[in-house]
Short mmCIF file of C-alpha atoms in Angstrom, two decimals:
data_model
loop_
_atom_site.label_atom_id
_atom_site.label_comp_id
_atom_site.label_asym_id
_atom_site.label_seq_id
_atom_site.Cartn_x
_atom_site.Cartn_y
_atom_site.Cartn_z
CA MET V 1 80.39 132.60 47.90
CA HIS V 2 79.48 128.92 48.24
CA VAL V 3 79.67 126.81 45.04
CA VAL V 4 77.84 123.48 44.99
CA ILE V 5 78.80 121.17 42.12
CA GLY V 6 77.79 117.66 41.01
CA GLY V 7 76.36 115.67 38.14
CA ALA V 8 72.77 115.94 37.05
CA HIS V 9 70.12 114.36 39.40
CA ASN V 10 72.57 114.10 42.27
CA GLY V 11 70.51 115.92 44.84
CA LYS V 12 72.30 119.31 44.71
CA ARG V 13 69.20 121.51 45.17
CA GLU V 14 67.92 119.30 47.98
CA TYR V 15 71.26 119.71 49.76
CA VAL V 16 71.25 123.52 49.45
CA ARG V 17 67.58 123.61 50.56
CA GLU V 18 68.57 121.58 53.65
CA ILE V 19 71.57 123.69 54.70
CA LEU V 20 69.51 126.92 54.24
CA ALA V 21 66.44 125.67 55.90
CA GLY V 22 64.61 128.29 57.95
CA GLU V 23 66.45 131.15 56.17
CA GLN V 24 64.79 133.70 53.98
CA VAL V 25 66.13 132.83 50.49
CA GLU V 26 65.84 134.44 47.08
CA TRP V 27 66.03 131.32 44.89
CA ILE V 28 66.77 132.04 41.26
CA GLU V 29 66.22 129.34 38.70
CA ALA V 30 68.22 130.84 35.88
CA GLY V 31 66.85 128.37 33.35
CA ALA V 32 63.54 130.19 33.56
CA CYS V 33 65.13 133.64 33.20
CA SER V 34 65.72 135.62 30.01
CA ARG V 35 68.17 137.81 31.98
CA LEU V 36 69.71 137.47 35.41
CA PRO V 37 68.34 139.83 38.00
CA GLN V 38 70.66 142.65 39.07
CA SER V 39 68.99 143.90 42.17
CA LEU V 40 69.71 141.38 44.92
CA SER V 41 69.54 141.43 48.70
CA GLY V 42 70.01 138.92 51.39
CA ARG V 43 70.59 135.20 50.93
CA VAL V 44 70.66 134.33 47.18
CA VAL V 45 70.73 130.93 45.47
CA LEU V 46 71.40 130.75 41.78
CA ALA V 47 70.74 127.44 39.98
CA GLY V 48 70.27 126.26 36.40
CA ILE V 49 73.11 128.50 34.95
CA GLU V 50 73.86 125.96 32.18
CA SER V 51 70.44 126.13 30.58
CA TYR V 52 70.43 129.98 31.00
CA LEU V 53 73.74 130.30 29.20
CA SER V 54 72.68 127.77 26.52
CA ALA V 55 69.46 129.77 25.78
CA ASN V 56 70.80 133.28 26.05
CA HIS V 57 74.39 133.35 24.99
CA GLU V 58 76.66 132.49 22.06
CA ASN V 59 79.80 134.36 23.03
CA GLU V 60 81.97 133.32 25.88
CA GLU V 61 83.12 136.69 26.86
CA THR V 62 79.64 138.24 27.20
CA ALA V 63 78.41 135.06 28.92
CA MET V 64 81.18 135.38 31.56
CA GLU V 65 80.55 139.07 31.97
CA ASP V 66 76.84 138.47 32.52
CA VAL V 67 77.43 135.90 35.14
CA PHE V 68 80.08 137.95 37.01
CA ARG V 69 77.87 141.09 36.86
CA PHE V 70 75.31 139.01 38.78
CA VAL V 71 78.01 137.78 41.24
CA GLN V 72 79.05 141.42 41.82
CA ALA V 73 75.49 142.50 42.43
CA ALA V 74 75.03 139.89 45.16
CA ASP V 75 76.37 139.88 48.69
CA ARG V 76 79.14 137.24 48.17
CA GLU V 77 78.95 136.17 51.82
CA LYS V 78 75.31 135.16 51.23
CA LEU V 79 75.53 133.78 47.73
CA THR V 80 75.17 130.12 46.81
CA ILE V 81 75.62 128.99 43.24
CA ILE V 82 74.64 125.46 42.18
CA VAL V 83 76.51 124.26 39.06
CA THR V 84 76.00 120.97 37.18
CA ASP V 85 79.10 119.18 36.04
CA ILE V 86 78.46 118.58 32.33
CA GLY V 87 82.11 118.16 31.27
CA ARG V 88 82.71 114.44 31.66
CA GLY V 89 80.75 112.88 28.85
CA ILE V 90 81.18 112.27 25.12
CA VAL V 91 81.96 115.38 23.05
CA PRO V 92 78.53 116.52 21.82
CA ALA V 93 77.77 116.53 18.13
CA ASP V 94 76.07 119.84 18.33
CA PRO V 95 78.45 122.80 18.10
CA HIS V 96 76.45 125.01 20.49
CA GLU V 97 76.52 122.19 23.06
CA ARG V 98 80.33 121.86 22.69
CA TRP V 99 80.59 125.61 23.20
CA LEU V 100 78.40 125.34 26.28
CA ARG V 101 80.51 122.63 27.85
CA ASP V 102 83.70 124.67 27.32
CA VAL V 103 82.15 127.82 28.71
CA CYS V 104 80.71 126.04 31.78
CA GLY V 105 84.07 124.38 32.44
CA ARG V 106 85.91 127.69 32.41
CA LEU V 107 83.18 129.37 34.37
CA ASN V 108 83.36 126.66 37.03
CA GLN V 109 87.14 127.13 37.25
CA ARG V 110 86.63 130.89 37.88
CA LEU V 111 83.87 130.41 40.35
CA PHE V 112 86.02 127.86 42.18
CA ARG V 113 88.87 130.32 42.37
CA GLU V 114 86.65 133.01 43.85
CA ALA V 115 84.52 130.83 46.09
CA GLY V 116 85.12 130.67 49.83
CA ARG V 117 83.52 127.27 50.05
CA ILE V 118 83.07 124.53 47.45
CA THR V 119 80.99 121.37 48.04
CA ARG V 120 80.69 118.45 45.64
CA ILE V 121 77.53 116.45 45.90
CA TRP V 122 77.60 112.78 45.02
CA TYR V 123 74.05 111.34 45.21
CA GLY V 124 73.18 113.44 48.26
CA LEU V 125 76.56 112.86 50.00
CA ALA V 126 78.53 116.08 50.45
CA GLN V 127 82.30 116.43 50.11
CA GLU V 128 83.90 119.72 51.01
CA LEU V 129 86.53 120.58 48.31
CA LYS V 130 87.40 124.03 49.72
CA MET A 1 70.59 87.27 62.77
CA VAL A 2 72.61 90.41 62.48
CA ARG A 3 71.62 92.62 59.50
CA GLY A 4 74.26 92.52 56.75
CA THR A 5 76.17 95.46 55.29
CA LEU A 6 74.73 97.20 52.18
CA VAL A 7 77.50 98.69 50.00
CA PHE A 8 76.95 101.02 47.00
CA ILE A 9 79.74 101.31 44.45
CA SER A 10 79.55 103.62 41.48
CA GLY A 11 82.19 104.58 38.89
CA GLY A 12 83.03 105.08 35.31
CA VAL A 13 83.24 102.26 32.80
CA ARG A 14 86.29 100.05 33.31
CA SER A 15 87.12 101.80 36.56
CA GLY A 16 87.50 98.47 38.37
CA LYS A 17 84.11 98.50 40.19
CA THR A 18 83.52 94.81 39.89
CA ALA A 19 87.08 93.81 40.78
CA PHE A 20 86.97 95.99 43.86
CA ALA A 21 83.56 94.62 44.81
CA GLU A 22 84.77 91.07 44.35
CA SER A 23 87.73 91.52 46.59
CA TRP A 24 85.68 93.47 49.09
CA LEU A 25 83.37 90.58 49.46
CA GLY A 26 85.99 87.87 49.05
CA ASN A 27 87.97 89.32 52.00
CA ARG A 28 85.09 89.10 54.45
CA GLN A 29 83.33 86.04 53.11
CA ALA A 30 80.90 84.36 55.48
CA GLY A 31 78.52 82.25 53.45
CA ARG A 32 78.26 81.61 49.66
CA LEU A 33 79.57 84.26 47.24
CA VAL A 34 76.84 85.01 44.73
CA TYR A 35 77.31 87.09 41.60
CA VAL A 36 74.04 88.47 40.20
CA ALA A 37 74.58 89.42 36.55
CA THR A 38 72.09 91.76 34.97
CA GLY A 39 73.77 91.93 31.58
CA ARG A 40 72.08 90.25 28.60
CA PRO A 41 74.16 88.76 25.76
CA ALA A 42 72.55 90.80 23.04
CA ASP A 43 75.56 90.98 20.70
CA GLU A 44 79.10 89.71 20.31
CA GLU A 45 80.59 92.69 22.16
CA MET A 46 78.30 91.97 25.18
CA ASN A 47 79.25 88.29 24.98
CA SER A 48 82.92 89.02 25.22
CA ARG A 49 82.21 91.46 28.10
CA ILE A 50 80.38 88.78 29.97
CA ARG A 51 83.14 86.19 29.17
CA ARG A 52 85.73 88.60 30.52
CA HIS A 53 83.81 89.12 33.80
CA ARG A 54 83.41 85.37 34.13
CA ARG A 55 87.13 84.71 33.48
CA ASP A 56 88.05 87.37 36.13
CA ARG A 57 85.80 85.66 38.61
CA ASP A 58 87.14 82.17 37.81
CA ALA A 59 90.65 83.51 38.36
CA ARG A 60 89.82 84.59 41.87
CA PRO A 61 90.76 82.31 44.77
CA GLU A 62 87.22 82.20 46.08
CA GLN A 63 84.37 80.24 44.53
CA TRP A 64 81.51 82.26 42.98
CA GLU A 65 78.00 81.16 42.08
CA THR A 66 76.34 83.14 39.36
CA ILE A 67 72.67 84.03 39.00
CA GLU A 68 71.83 85.65 35.66
CA ARG A 69 69.00 88.03 36.18
CA PRO A 70 68.46 90.75 33.54
CA LEU A 71 64.95 91.53 34.80
CA ASP A 72 63.07 91.22 38.10
CA LEU A 73 65.86 91.41 40.67
CA PRO A 74 63.42 91.06 43.55
CA GLY A 75 62.66 87.59 42.16
CA ILE A 76 66.05 86.29 43.39
CA LEU A 77 65.06 86.74 47.08
CA PRO A 78 64.02 83.07 47.62
CA ARG A 79 67.34 81.95 46.23
CA ILE A 80 69.36 83.83 48.85
CA HIS A 81 70.61 81.96 51.86
CA GLU A 82 71.37 83.39 55.32
CA GLY A 83 74.85 84.72 55.37
CA ASP A 84 75.37 84.89 51.55
CA ALA A 85 77.60 87.65 50.17
CA LEU A 86 75.90 89.16 47.15
CA LEU A 87 77.34 91.19 44.29
CA ILE A 88 74.72 92.82 42.05
CA ASP A 89 76.28 94.01 38.81
CA CYS A 90 74.88 96.37 37.71
CA ILE A 91 71.95 98.88 38.17
CA THR A 92 72.56 100.76 34.99
CA THR A 93 71.96 97.64 32.91
CA TRP A 94 69.10 96.41 35.06
CA LEU A 95 67.30 99.78 34.71
CA ALA A 96 67.72 99.84 30.95
CA ASN A 97 66.47 96.24 30.71
CA GLU A 98 63.44 97.11 32.82
CA MET A 99 62.62 100.37 30.97
CA TYR A 100 62.47 98.55 27.65
CA GLU A 101 60.68 95.43 29.12
CA GLY A 102 57.60 94.76 27.06
CA ILE A 103 58.97 96.54 23.93
CA GLU A 104 58.07 93.54 21.81
CA SER A 105 54.43 94.18 22.57
CA GLY A 106 54.78 97.80 21.47
CA LEU A 107 54.44 99.23 24.96
CA PRO A 108 57.77 99.24 26.81
CA CYS A 109 57.71 99.88 30.60
CA HIS A 110 58.99 103.48 30.20
CA SER A 111 55.83 104.42 28.34
CA ARG A 112 53.48 102.69 30.78
CA THR A 113 52.35 105.02 33.58
CA GLY A 114 54.01 104.32 36.90
CA CYS A 115 55.65 101.16 35.58
CA ILE A 116 59.29 102.00 36.22
CA GLU A 117 58.52 103.83 39.55
CA LYS A 118 56.89 100.54 40.74
CA LYS A 119 59.84 98.43 39.68
CA VAL A 120 62.29 100.80 41.28
CA SER A 121 60.51 100.90 44.63
CA GLU A 122 60.23 97.09 44.58
CA LEU A 123 63.96 96.90 43.86
CA LEU A 124 64.78 99.15 46.82
CA GLY A 125 62.53 97.10 49.14
CA ALA A 126 64.09 93.89 47.86
CA LEU A 127 67.61 95.18 48.46
CA SER A 128 66.68 95.92 51.99
CA GLU A 129 65.29 92.40 52.51
CA MET A 130 68.37 90.89 50.87
CA THR A 131 70.53 92.82 53.34
CA ASP A 132 68.45 91.41 56.23
CA LYS A 133 69.29 87.87 55.02
CA ALA A 134 72.79 88.20 53.56
CA SER A 135 76.05 89.04 55.29
CA ALA A 136 76.73 91.69 52.67
CA VAL A 137 75.06 93.09 49.57
CA VAL A 138 77.21 95.11 47.18
CA VAL A 139 75.33 97.05 44.50
CA VAL A 140 77.37 98.29 41.53
CA SER A 141 76.38 101.09 39.20
CA ASN A 142 77.84 103.49 36.62
CA GLU A 143 78.57 107.22 36.61
CA VAL A 144 76.75 108.56 33.58
CA LEU A 145 75.36 111.85 34.76
CA ASP A 146 78.28 114.20 34.33
CA GLU A 147 77.36 115.42 30.86
CA PRO A 148 74.67 117.63 29.32
CA LEU A 149 71.23 115.91 29.63
CA PRO A 150 70.34 114.01 26.54
CA SER A 151 67.49 115.33 24.35
CA ALA A 152 65.72 111.98 23.69
CA ALA A 153 62.83 111.78 26.12
CA ASP A 154 63.36 108.12 27.07
CA ILE A 155 67.10 108.63 27.75
CA ARG A 156 66.31 111.73 29.76
CA ALA A 157 63.81 109.72 31.87
CA TYR A 158 66.47 107.03 32.23
CA SER A 159 69.05 109.56 33.55
CA GLU A 160 66.64 111.06 35.92
CA MET A 161 65.49 107.67 37.29
CA LEU A 162 69.13 106.44 37.60
CA GLY A 163 70.04 109.60 39.61
CA ARG A 164 67.06 109.07 41.89
CA ILE A 165 68.10 105.41 42.38
CA HIS A 166 71.62 106.36 43.14
CA GLN A 167 70.56 108.96 45.67
CA LYS A 168 68.34 106.34 47.36
CA LEU A 169 71.19 103.75 47.34
CA ALA A 170 73.67 106.26 48.80
CA ALA A 171 71.22 107.11 51.54
CA MET A 172 70.36 103.43 52.27
CA ALA A 173 73.91 102.08 52.03
CA ASP A 174 76.02 101.50 55.14
CA VAL A 175 79.08 102.18 52.94
CA ALA A 176 79.44 103.94 49.55
CA TYR A 177 82.38 104.21 47.22
CA GLU A 178 83.09 106.08 44.02
CA MET A 179 85.64 104.28 41.86
CA ASP A 180 88.10 106.16 39.84
CA ALA A 181 90.45 104.10 37.62
CA GLY A 182 90.92 101.42 40.29
CA MET A 183 91.06 103.82 43.22
CA PRO A 184 88.09 103.61 45.60
CA LEU A 185 87.13 106.98 47.05
CA LEU A 186 85.18 106.34 50.30
CA ARG A 187 82.13 108.49 49.99
CA LYS A 188 80.24 107.14 52.98
CA PRO A 189 82.42 105.62 55.67
CA GLY A 190 79.92 103.51 57.54
CA ASN A 191 80.18 100.24 59.32
CA GLY A 192 82.79 98.08 57.57
CA GLY A 193 84.16 100.60 55.16
CA ILE A 194 87.82 100.38 54.14
CA ALA A 195 89.66 103.24 52.42
#
């Protein structure tokens, strides 16, 4: 599993599109999903997980289960997950947004532990973290 | 005339971006040292921020000339001499000033179609021309995109545009640094980069 992380509008998707150019890719924009697909094959990219979790979950445990059910369903060798770092700003006034930041932070920690490769994107420049 | 070095430095607030940029330029000075300030003294807090930056500059061994330019950065091109070392501080403030330019007439730039896109493309073109003339151009900006996207439409547009500018700057720059509490992280080790 390859995790690509970075702030908003930093060029994460462009980077992934570039490294996977020419490959057949199932690209999932989770922000547009009401549930994550469970039948997956080949090269898979998952992006927009933050807006998916925000729109579909209120409980951390079920949110984590949902994401990791998806990870299990995919071929880890061929899975890329793009995550947006949302944990470095002012504490949001909205409780659901605070919840989301916490869940995404813990989700990222777990994804990082399980990933074979981690890349941080800083305005299009890639840094290999693992 | 050899083309100068374009340096992009971004970091959090009070991470030492300006001080690092000043010493970066001071250490390899060729011609004049020119500080281009985009901040506008809108309130007392901003005044004291500007005074502080001025004091820091005055305390440095080198001599700095200051150009105050809250809007229209491309307009300083004629004032740049061959071999100048330029510090542009900073893009976040410049972009905010430009987005709200014209607000007194009721139609700020961010609500005029294509207005900000035009200003940004002119800025990038001007930076390239400045680098042709100057010995070095250091462009400073801020890290503000590591949080949930704001809900207000104009701030969202601001974040998106700032991210686009930063990506362009990182691509154009010969050298790029991310500053973290006074520690420069060399993101793009090009010609002239120091770790």
